[in-house]
Amino acid sequence: MSNKEKVAFLGPKGTYSHQAALQQFPDDTKYELIPVTTIPTCFENLLYDDNISYCIVPLENSTNGQVVFTYDLIRDVLKQDQVEEENLKNDDKYQNRINPPITIVGEQYVKIDHCLVVADEEIASKHDTNKYVNLYSHPQVWGQVTNYLNTTLKGKYQNRIDCKSTSEAMIKCKEDAANGIQSLAIGSITGSKMNDCCVIEKGINDLKGNTTRFLTFSKKNRLLEIPVNPEDASKDNNMTLLTFTTLKDGPGSLVEVLNIFQRYNINMTSISSRPIGVTGKWQYIFYVEYEFDHKLPWKEEILSEIDSSCLTWAMWGVFPRDNGYYI
Ligand SMILES: O=C(O)C(=O)C[C@]1(C(=O)O)C=C[C@@H](O)C=C1
């Protein structure tokens, strides 16, 4: 039984998520990377499998924005019955705060350099005249290669098929070839090597510098005190993620929360929202990231003001800004 800490990532090996996991956990004497089939499964394994200590999941891409699977998973973790029960039990001085059972401990930026691949050299040799049956990739990819699909690849394939990952797409491509069906897949060069595929064309992204940002989640103890632990505050550039729903849905309810941070001179670096999907009136959950100055830990009054301005809110931990943010 290995005593390595296990990390769930979207597999099979060769996905961009695999690259992110290798970047976050480079020491394979301490960490074992566990490929799982979907992004939700990464969260489920972390939440419910005691053997899994971390998961790393894609959050957003520089070309086509939010990976909504992940935003919705963050939203839905807070709606888990046991999370709500626990939050009713614990004597949290902030009555509207929900303590998530997992916390963000890191971020990684992965350069996304999409390639068009086929199963083998023989199919590759006839590419110019080939008419392909299927084109496989992860659904997040289509928005990153739109121009390529509408020009170079236009009319060369019949069916565009969503897969659970770019590596699964290549495996499907190989399976088709074994059945005499000529198909295409889109993924990374590493993925094509790991899945014994053949690269037809590299750099097919619409935008150069296409990058996906990943978040690394960890199990944590349940008692979340103020959103900083002394050891977390040792790094220069720390970030934190706050999620919240607004108390009122009248004008100014969102601004009221954001103003708290302006008044305390805390710099917001991103804001997103997703529908909450409750019955009745349409509502949103907001995701706001802030720079966290370890010399200025958030004073209790900030948390009290958040608590009185939000219907519900959650702090997701403090994590270091990865250098990938700057390049
Ligand atoms: O399928 C993969 O290789 C993944 O790691 C997933 C994913 C994503 O969900 O955004 C990661 C990065 C790319 O933008 C494309 C796909």
mmCIF file of C-alpha atoms and ligand atoms in Angstrom:
data_model
loop_
_atom_site.group_PDB
_atom_site.id
_atom_site.type_symbol
_atom_site.label_atom_id
_atom_site.label_comp_id
_atom_site.label_asym_id
_atom_site.label_seq_id
_atom_site.Cartn_x
_atom_site.Cartn_y
_atom_site.Cartn_z
ATOM 1 C CA MET A 1 0.000 0.000 0.000
ATOM 2 C CA SER A 2 1.776 3.186 -1.132
ATOM 3 C CA ASN A 3 1.836 6.004 1.356
ATOM 4 C CA LYS A 4 1.851 8.562 -1.442
ATOM 5 C CA GLU A 5 -0.885 11.168 -1.398
ATOM 6 C CA LYS A 6 -3.337 10.536 -4.236
ATOM 7 C CA VAL A 7 -4.437 13.227 -6.687
ATOM 8 C CA ALA A 8 -7.511 12.834 -8.912
ATOM 9 C CA PHE A 9 -7.304 14.408 -12.385
ATOM 10 C CA LEU A 10 -9.293 14.134 -15.625
ATOM 11 C CA GLY A 11 -7.641 11.274 -17.487
ATOM 12 C CA PRO A 12 -6.672 9.072 -19.180
ATOM 13 C CA LYS A 13 -2.992 10.045 -19.178
ATOM 14 C CA GLY A 14 -2.049 12.647 -21.772
ATOM 15 C CA THR A 15 -4.872 15.100 -21.076
ATOM 16 C CA TYR A 16 -4.161 18.754 -20.415
ATOM 17 C CA SER A 17 -5.409 18.040 -16.893
ATOM 18 C CA HIS A 18 -2.651 15.440 -16.632
ATOM 19 C CA GLN A 19 -0.158 18.154 -17.556
ATOM 20 C CA ALA A 20 -1.629 20.437 -14.874
ATOM 21 C CA ALA A 21 -1.367 17.654 -12.268
ATOM 22 C CA LEU A 22 2.281 17.023 -13.228
ATOM 23 C CA GLN A 23 2.989 20.741 -12.831
ATOM 24 C CA GLN A 24 1.277 20.954 -9.437
ATOM 25 C CA PHE A 25 2.608 17.656 -8.058
ATOM 26 C CA PRO A 26 6.002 17.038 -9.745
ATOM 27 C CA ASP A 27 7.384 14.797 -6.998
ATOM 28 C CA ASP A 28 6.228 11.268 -7.806
ATOM 29 C CA THR A 29 7.852 9.934 -4.653
ATOM 30 C CA LYS A 30 5.206 11.839 -2.642
ATOM 31 C CA TYR A 31 2.183 11.975 -4.940
ATOM 32 C CA GLU A 32 0.337 9.422 -7.070
ATOM 33 C CA LEU A 33 -1.739 10.872 -9.930
ATOM 34 C CA ILE A 34 -5.045 9.016 -10.341
ATOM 35 C CA PRO A 35 -6.785 9.446 -13.747
ATOM 36 C CA VAL A 36 -10.594 9.560 -13.499
ATOM 37 C CA THR A 37 -13.203 9.678 -16.251
ATOM 38 C CA THR A 38 -14.913 13.072 -15.773
ATOM 39 C CA ILE A 39 -14.431 16.449 -14.098
ATOM 40 C CA PRO A 40 -17.345 15.774 -11.678
ATOM 41 C CA THR A 41 -15.701 12.454 -10.758
ATOM 42 C CA CYS A 42 -12.588 14.372 -9.694
ATOM 43 C CA PHE A 43 -14.700 16.261 -7.146
ATOM 44 C CA GLU A 44 -16.662 13.188 -6.070
ATOM 45 C CA ASN A 45 -13.468 11.232 -5.446
ATOM 46 C CA LEU A 46 -12.058 14.067 -3.340
ATOM 47 C CA LEU A 47 -15.300 14.496 -1.408
ATOM 48 C CA TYR A 48 -16.125 10.840 -0.775
ATOM 49 C CA ASP A 49 -12.986 8.724 -1.232
ATOM 50 C CA ASP A 50 -10.785 8.874 1.883
ATOM 51 C CA ASN A 51 -7.832 7.740 -0.221
ATOM 52 C CA ILE A 52 -7.887 10.852 -2.392
ATOM 53 C CA SER A 53 -6.190 13.961 -0.904
ATOM 54 C CA TYR A 54 -6.354 16.383 -3.841
ATOM 55 C CA CYS A 55 -8.025 16.927 -7.172
ATOM 56 C CA ILE A 56 -7.081 19.323 -9.947
ATOM 57 C CA VAL A 57 -9.722 20.577 -12.381
ATOM 58 C CA PRO A 58 -9.900 23.117 -15.251
ATOM 59 C CA LEU A 59 -11.624 26.384 -14.268
ATOM 60 C CA GLU A 60 -11.328 28.680 -17.276
ATOM 61 C CA ASN A 61 -9.710 29.010 -20.677
ATOM 62 C CA SER A 62 -8.257 32.203 -22.167
ATOM 63 C CA THR A 63 -10.135 31.660 -25.456
ATOM 64 C CA ASN A 64 -13.579 30.460 -24.467
ATOM 65 C CA GLY A 65 -13.876 31.291 -20.797
ATOM 66 C CA GLN A 66 -15.474 29.366 -17.989
ATOM 67 C CA VAL A 67 -15.296 25.559 -17.782
ATOM 68 C CA VAL A 68 -18.858 25.545 -16.513
ATOM 69 C CA PHE A 69 -18.634 21.928 -15.274
ATOM 70 C CA THR A 70 -16.245 23.158 -12.590
ATOM 71 C CA TYR A 71 -18.133 26.322 -11.648
ATOM 72 C CA ASP A 72 -21.275 24.250 -11.197
ATOM 73 C CA LEU A 73 -19.415 21.684 -9.097
ATOM 74 C CA ILE A 74 -18.189 24.456 -6.769
ATOM 75 C CA ARG A 75 -21.786 25.719 -6.546
ATOM 76 C CA ASP A 76 -23.214 22.253 -5.941
ATOM 77 C CA VAL A 77 -20.692 21.251 -3.249
ATOM 78 C CA LEU A 78 -22.352 23.882 -1.063
ATOM 79 C CA LYS A 79 -25.764 22.381 -1.706
ATOM 80 C CA GLN A 80 -24.704 18.925 -0.507
ATOM 81 C CA ASP A 81 -27.079 17.934 2.267
ATOM 82 C CA GLN A 82 -24.343 17.025 4.717
ATOM 83 C CA VAL A 83 -22.579 20.345 4.130
ATOM 84 C CA GLU A 84 -25.777 22.169 4.981
ATOM 85 C CA GLU A 85 -26.454 19.945 8.014
ATOM 86 C CA GLU A 86 -22.930 20.458 9.324
ATOM 87 C CA ASN A 87 -23.176 24.184 8.849
ATOM 88 C CA LEU A 88 -26.390 24.297 10.816
ATOM 89 C CA LYS A 89 -24.679 22.370 13.634
ATOM 90 C CA ASN A 90 -21.408 24.200 14.010
ATOM 91 C CA ASP A 91 -21.347 27.326 16.107
ATOM 92 C CA ASP A 92 -20.231 29.550 13.307
ATOM 93 C CA LYS A 93 -20.394 33.154 14.448
ATOM 94 C CA TYR A 94 -21.291 34.073 10.875
ATOM 95 C CA GLN A 95 -24.808 32.807 10.431
ATOM 96 C CA ASN A 96 -24.793 32.984 6.608
ATOM 97 C CA ARG A 97 -21.387 31.388 6.063
ATOM 98 C CA ILE A 98 -21.194 27.897 4.606
ATOM 99 C CA ASN A 99 -17.929 26.071 5.219
ATOM 100 C CA PRO A 100 -17.077 24.002 2.119
ATOM 101 C CA PRO A 101 -15.632 20.538 2.859
ATOM 102 C CA ILE A 102 -12.760 21.171 0.445
ATOM 103 C CA THR A 103 -10.481 24.129 -0.076
ATOM 104 C CA ILE A 104 -8.398 25.575 -2.917
ATOM 105 C CA VAL A 105 -4.661 25.158 -2.301
ATOM 106 C CA GLY A 106 -3.176 25.980 -5.693
ATOM 107 C CA GLU A 107 -3.608 27.028 -9.317
ATOM 108 C CA GLN A 108 -1.821 25.984 -12.498
ATOM 109 C CA TYR A 109 -1.724 27.466 -16.018
ATOM 110 C CA VAL A 110 -1.295 25.050 -18.927
ATOM 111 C CA LYS A 111 -0.472 26.169 -22.476
ATOM 112 C CA ILE A 112 -3.097 24.575 -24.699
ATOM 113 C CA ASP A 113 -1.574 23.731 -28.063
ATOM 114 C CA HIS A 114 -4.199 21.684 -29.890
ATOM 115 C CA CYS A 115 -3.218 19.216 -32.588
ATOM 116 C CA LEU A 116 -5.248 17.300 -35.140
ATOM 117 C CA VAL A 117 -4.447 13.577 -34.854
ATOM 118 C CA VAL A 118 -5.342 10.311 -36.560
ATOM 119 C CA ALA A 119 -4.865 6.740 -35.337
ATOM 120 C CA ASP A 120 -1.795 5.777 -37.372
ATOM 121 C CA GLU A 121 0.725 6.648 -40.091
ATOM 122 C CA GLU A 122 -1.216 4.833 -42.821
ATOM 123 C CA ILE A 123 -4.305 6.992 -42.298
ATOM 124 C CA ALA A 124 -2.066 10.057 -41.997
ATOM 125 C CA SER A 125 -0.470 9.303 -45.388
ATOM 126 C CA LYS A 126 -3.859 9.658 -47.107
ATOM 127 C CA HIS A 127 -5.039 12.687 -45.079
ATOM 128 C CA ASP A 128 -5.335 15.053 -48.039
ATOM 129 C CA THR A 129 -7.893 12.882 -49.773
ATOM 130 C CA ASN A 130 -9.465 11.266 -46.688
ATOM 131 C CA LYS A 131 -13.120 11.801 -45.794
ATOM 132 C CA TYR A 132 -13.405 11.053 -42.078
ATOM 133 C CA VAL A 133 -16.407 9.640 -40.253
ATOM 134 C CA ASN A 134 -15.952 11.085 -36.721
ATOM 135 C CA LEU A 135 -14.142 14.021 -35.148
ATOM 136 C CA TYR A 136 -13.596 13.505 -31.388
ATOM 137 C CA SER A 137 -12.575 15.882 -28.598
ATOM 138 C CA HIS A 138 -13.580 17.336 -25.212
ATOM 139 C CA PRO A 139 -16.504 19.807 -25.626
ATOM 140 C CA GLN A 140 -14.399 22.633 -24.177
ATOM 141 C CA VAL A 141 -12.076 22.296 -27.180
ATOM 142 C CA TRP A 142 -14.594 23.186 -29.904
ATOM 143 C CA GLY A 143 -14.698 26.834 -28.829
ATOM 144 C CA GLN A 144 -10.902 27.015 -29.009
ATOM 145 C CA VAL A 145 -10.571 25.787 -32.627
ATOM 146 C CA THR A 146 -13.694 27.311 -34.196
ATOM 147 C CA ASN A 147 -11.857 28.974 -37.095
ATOM 148 C CA TYR A 148 -9.954 25.768 -37.884
ATOM 149 C CA LEU A 149 -13.191 23.725 -37.921
ATOM 150 C CA ASN A 150 -14.907 26.264 -40.171
ATOM 151 C CA THR A 151 -12.059 26.485 -42.678
ATOM 152 C CA THR A 152 -9.339 23.808 -42.931
ATOM 153 C CA LEU A 153 -11.466 20.982 -41.558
ATOM 154 C CA LYS A 154 -14.758 22.056 -43.135
ATOM 155 C CA GLY A 155 -16.446 19.158 -44.964
ATOM 156 C CA LYS A 156 -13.717 16.620 -44.049
ATOM 157 C CA TYR A 157 -15.745 14.717 -41.417
ATOM 158 C CA GLN A 158 -19.353 13.695 -40.860
ATOM 159 C CA ASN A 159 -19.914 13.647 -37.068
ATOM 160 C CA ARG A 160 -18.451 15.844 -34.320
ATOM 161 C CA ILE A 161 -18.542 13.810 -31.101
ATOM 162 C CA ASP A 162 -18.016 15.094 -27.527
ATOM 163 C CA CYS A 163 -15.717 13.000 -25.356
ATOM 164 C CA LYS A 164 -14.975 13.087 -21.628
ATOM 165 C CA SER A 165 -11.410 14.253 -22.353
ATOM 166 C CA THR A 166 -8.952 14.865 -25.192
ATOM 167 C CA SER A 167 -7.197 11.599 -24.372
ATOM 168 C CA GLU A 168 -10.463 9.678 -24.475
ATOM 169 C CA ALA A 169 -10.981 11.280 -27.894
ATOM 170 C CA MET A 170 -7.749 9.709 -29.113
ATOM 171 C CA ILE A 171 -8.671 6.325 -27.697
ATOM 172 C CA LYS A 172 -11.984 6.524 -29.605
ATOM 173 C CA CYS A 173 -10.005 7.377 -32.722
ATOM 174 C CA LYS A 174 -7.855 4.254 -32.272
ATOM 175 C CA GLU A 175 -10.918 2.089 -31.647
ATOM 176 C CA ASP A 176 -12.523 3.365 -34.852
ATOM 177 C CA ALA A 177 -9.357 2.554 -36.811
ATOM 178 C CA ALA A 178 -9.393 -0.995 -35.379
ATOM 179 C CA ASN A 179 -12.920 -1.264 -36.802
ATOM 180 C CA GLY A 180 -11.893 0.092 -40.187
ATOM 181 C CA ILE A 181 -13.374 3.557 -39.542
ATOM 182 C CA GLN A 182 -11.222 6.613 -40.291
ATOM 183 C CA SER A 183 -11.658 9.297 -37.622
ATOM 184 C CA LEU A 184 -9.971 12.409 -36.257
ATOM 185 C CA ALA A 185 -9.265 13.649 -32.744
ATOM 186 C CA ILE A 186 -8.082 16.949 -31.284
ATOM 187 C CA GLY A 187 -5.782 17.097 -28.266
ATOM 188 C CA SER A 188 -2.202 17.664 -27.146
ATOM 189 C CA ILE A 189 1.046 16.378 -28.606
ATOM 190 C CA THR A 190 1.717 14.573 -25.319
ATOM 191 C CA GLY A 191 -1.708 12.968 -25.575
ATOM 192 C CA SER A 192 -1.009 11.765 -29.106
ATOM 193 C CA LYS A 193 2.267 10.151 -27.974
ATOM 194 C CA MET A 194 0.656 8.513 -24.923
ATOM 195 C CA ASN A 195 -2.179 7.154 -27.051
ATOM 196 C CA ASP A 196 0.014 6.064 -29.954
ATOM 197 C CA CYS A 197 -1.661 8.431 -32.414
ATOM 198 C CA CYS A 198 -0.180 10.345 -35.335
ATOM 199 C CA VAL A 199 -0.140 14.171 -35.440
ATOM 200 C CA ILE A 200 -1.444 15.625 -38.712
ATOM 201 C CA GLU A 201 -1.267 19.304 -37.773
ATOM 202 C CA LYS A 202 -0.058 21.301 -34.740
ATOM 203 C CA GLY A 203 -1.062 24.716 -33.406
ATOM 204 C CA ILE A 204 -4.662 24.644 -34.620
ATOM 205 C CA ASN A 205 -5.944 26.922 -31.830
ATOM 206 C CA ASP A 206 -7.837 30.036 -32.932
ATOM 207 C CA LEU A 207 -5.750 32.177 -30.575
ATOM 208 C CA LYS A 208 -2.055 31.904 -29.870
ATOM 209 C CA GLY A 209 -1.227 31.715 -26.169
ATOM 210 C CA ASN A 210 -4.390 29.694 -25.553
ATOM 211 C CA THR A 211 -4.148 28.779 -21.865
ATOM 212 C CA THR A 212 -6.320 26.907 -19.409
ATOM 213 C CA ARG A 213 -6.254 27.752 -15.717
ATOM 214 C CA PHE A 214 -6.658 24.864 -13.286
ATOM 215 C CA LEU A 215 -7.488 24.908 -9.561
ATOM 216 C CA THR A 216 -6.137 22.390 -7.066
ATOM 217 C CA PHE A 217 -8.550 21.384 -4.283
ATOM 218 C CA SER A 218 -7.687 19.682 -1.035
ATOM 219 C CA LYS A 219 -9.634 18.040 1.775
ATOM 220 C CA LYS A 220 -9.546 20.213 4.836
ATOM 221 C CA ASN A 221 -10.708 20.099 8.372
ATOM 222 C CA ARG A 222 -14.217 21.368 8.782
ATOM 223 C CA LEU A 223 -13.504 24.275 11.044
ATOM 224 C CA LEU A 224 -12.693 27.185 8.807
ATOM 225 C CA GLU A 225 -11.628 30.120 10.930
ATOM 226 C CA ILE A 226 -10.786 33.472 9.282
ATOM 227 C CA PRO A 227 -9.689 32.788 5.724
ATOM 228 C CA VAL A 228 -6.009 32.648 6.401
ATOM 229 C CA ASN A 229 -3.708 30.299 8.241
ATOM 230 C CA PRO A 230 -0.357 31.715 9.317
ATOM 231 C CA GLU A 231 1.507 29.203 7.150
ATOM 232 C CA ASP A 232 -0.617 30.198 4.130
ATOM 233 C CA ALA A 233 0.254 33.824 4.581
ATOM 234 C CA SER A 234 3.948 33.210 4.076
ATOM 235 C CA LYS A 235 3.815 33.655 0.318
ATOM 236 C CA ASP A 236 3.911 37.069 -1.376
ATOM 237 C CA ASN A 237 1.048 36.704 -3.820
ATOM 238 C CA ASN A 238 -1.875 34.939 -2.229
ATOM 239 C CA MET A 239 -5.360 34.677 -3.656
ATOM 240 C CA THR A 240 -8.689 33.747 -2.195
ATOM 241 C CA LEU A 241 -12.036 32.797 -3.714
ATOM 242 C CA LEU A 242 -15.298 33.986 -2.204
ATOM 243 C CA THR A 243 -18.616 32.637 -3.449
ATOM 244 C CA PHE A 244 -21.865 34.231 -2.398
ATOM 245 C CA THR A 245 -25.541 34.750 -3.143
ATOM 246 C CA THR A 246 -27.020 38.185 -2.566
ATOM 247 C CA LEU A 247 -29.431 39.001 0.216
ATOM 248 C CA LYS A 248 -31.831 40.946 -1.933
ATOM 249 C CA ASP A 249 -32.314 40.784 -5.667
ATOM 250 C CA GLY A 250 -33.012 44.481 -5.872
ATOM 251 C CA PRO A 251 -30.688 47.087 -7.421
ATOM 252 C CA GLY A 252 -27.311 47.362 -5.733
ATOM 253 C CA SER A 253 -27.319 44.023 -3.921
ATOM 254 C CA LEU A 254 -24.186 42.834 -5.766
ATOM 255 C CA VAL A 255 -22.487 46.236 -5.547
ATOM 256 C CA GLU A 256 -23.128 46.290 -1.796
ATOM 257 C CA VAL A 257 -20.954 43.194 -1.390
ATOM 258 C CA LEU A 258 -18.248 44.358 -3.791
ATOM 259 C CA ASN A 259 -18.056 47.729 -2.053
ATOM 260 C CA ILE A 260 -16.977 46.010 1.150
ATOM 261 C CA PHE A 261 -13.690 45.087 -0.529
ATOM 262 C CA GLN A 262 -13.231 48.472 -2.110
ATOM 263 C CA ARG A 263 -13.631 50.144 1.264
ATOM 264 C CA TYR A 264 -10.992 47.843 2.757
ATOM 265 C CA ASN A 265 -8.739 48.374 -0.276
ATOM 266 C CA ILE A 266 -8.766 44.682 -1.254
ATOM 267 C CA ASN A 267 -8.094 44.128 -4.964
ATOM 268 C CA MET A 268 -10.601 41.966 -6.872
ATOM 269 C CA THR A 269 -9.017 40.012 -9.739
ATOM 270 C CA SER A 270 -12.014 38.160 -11.244
ATOM 271 C CA ILE A 271 -15.776 37.831 -10.990
ATOM 272 C CA SER A 272 -18.045 35.182 -12.511
ATOM 273 C CA SER A 273 -21.579 33.984 -11.919
ATOM 274 C CA ARG A 274 -23.695 30.871 -12.522
ATOM 275 C CA PRO A 275 -27.439 30.330 -12.143
ATOM 276 C CA ILE A 276 -28.377 28.738 -8.857
ATOM 277 C CA GLY A 277 -31.240 26.789 -10.362
ATOM 278 C CA VAL A 278 -33.536 27.006 -7.363
ATOM 279 C CA THR A 279 -37.269 26.855 -7.887
ATOM 280 C CA GLY A 280 -39.013 30.208 -8.088
ATOM 281 C CA LYS A 281 -37.122 33.353 -8.943
ATOM 282 C CA TRP A 282 -34.005 33.148 -11.072
ATOM 283 C CA GLN A 283 -30.895 33.669 -8.898
ATOM 284 C CA TYR A 284 -27.141 33.607 -9.269
ATOM 285 C CA ILE A 285 -24.142 32.530 -7.270
ATOM 286 C CA PHE A 286 -21.142 34.864 -7.665
ATOM 287 C CA TYR A 287 -17.499 33.772 -7.688
ATOM 288 C CA VAL A 288 -15.105 36.571 -6.799
ATOM 289 C CA GLU A 289 -11.344 36.264 -6.441
ATOM 290 C CA TYR A 290 -9.280 38.655 -4.392
ATOM 291 C CA GLU A 291 -5.615 39.285 -3.872
ATOM 292 C CA PHE A 292 -4.807 38.390 -0.313
ATOM 293 C CA ASP A 293 -2.108 40.506 1.322
ATOM 294 C CA HIS A 294 -0.658 38.376 4.080
ATOM 295 C CA LYS A 295 0.432 41.577 5.832
ATOM 296 C CA LEU A 296 -3.238 42.545 6.055
ATOM 297 C CA PRO A 297 -5.205 39.473 7.130
ATOM 298 C CA TRP A 298 -8.891 40.079 6.735
ATOM 299 C CA LYS A 299 -10.158 41.650 9.896
ATOM 300 C CA GLU A 300 -13.215 40.255 11.596
ATOM 301 C CA GLU A 301 -15.232 43.298 10.573
ATOM 302 C CA ILE A 302 -14.765 42.434 6.876
ATOM 303 C CA LEU A 303 -16.234 38.989 7.500
ATOM 304 C CA SER A 304 -19.059 40.467 9.565
ATOM 305 C CA GLU A 305 -19.944 42.877 6.752
ATOM 306 C CA ILE A 306 -19.877 40.043 4.196
ATOM 307 C CA ASP A 307 -22.108 37.997 6.486
ATOM 308 C CA SER A 308 -24.661 40.763 6.808
ATOM 309 C CA SER A 309 -24.646 41.572 3.065
ATOM 310 C CA CYS A 310 -24.983 38.043 1.665
ATOM 311 C CA LEU A 311 -27.741 35.455 1.732
ATOM 312 C CA THR A 312 -25.024 32.750 1.857
ATOM 313 C CA TRP A 313 -21.254 32.949 1.380
ATOM 314 C CA ALA A 314 -18.229 30.692 1.491
ATOM 315 C CA MET A 315 -14.464 31.228 1.584
ATOM 316 C CA TRP A 316 -12.550 28.613 -0.397
ATOM 317 C CA GLY A 317 -9.148 29.058 1.183
ATOM 318 C CA VAL A 318 -6.027 31.032 0.438
ATOM 319 C CA PHE A 319 -3.689 29.842 -2.331
ATOM 320 C CA PRO A 320 -0.491 31.133 -3.933
ATOM 321 C CA ARG A 321 -0.711 32.952 -7.307
ATOM 322 C CA ASP A 322 1.161 30.713 -9.748
ATOM 323 C CA ASN A 323 3.799 32.373 -11.954
ATOM 324 C CA GLY A 324 1.902 31.076 -14.963
ATOM 325 C CA TYR A 325 -0.513 33.955 -14.347
ATOM 326 C CA TYR A 326 2.152 36.409 -15.473
ATOM 327 C CA ILE A 327 3.385 34.722 -18.688
HETATM 328 O O1 LIG B 1 -9.646 16.985 -22.037
HETATM 329 C C1 LIG B 1 -8.593 17.420 -21.531
HETATM 330 O O2 LIG B 1 -7.450 17.202 -21.957
HETATM 331 C C2 LIG B 1 -8.739 18.273 -20.338
HETATM 332 O O3 LIG B 1 -7.813 18.375 -19.571
HETATM 333 C C3 LIG B 1 -10.014 19.071 -20.165
HETATM 334 C C4 LIG B 1 -9.901 20.462 -20.782
HETATM 335 C C5 LIG B 1 -11.068 21.317 -20.300
HETATM 336 O O4 LIG B 1 -12.053 20.783 -19.751
HETATM 337 O O5 LIG B 1 -10.990 22.541 -20.495
HETATM 338 C C6 LIG B 1 -8.684 21.149 -20.347
HETATM 339 C C7 LIG B 1 -8.014 22.037 -21.129
HETATM 340 C C8 LIG B 1 -8.463 22.316 -22.502
HETATM 341 O O6 LIG B 1 -9.032 23.587 -22.530
HETATM 342 C C9 LIG B 1 -9.372 21.303 -23.023
HETATM 343 C C10 LIG B 1 -9.986 20.398 -22.221
#
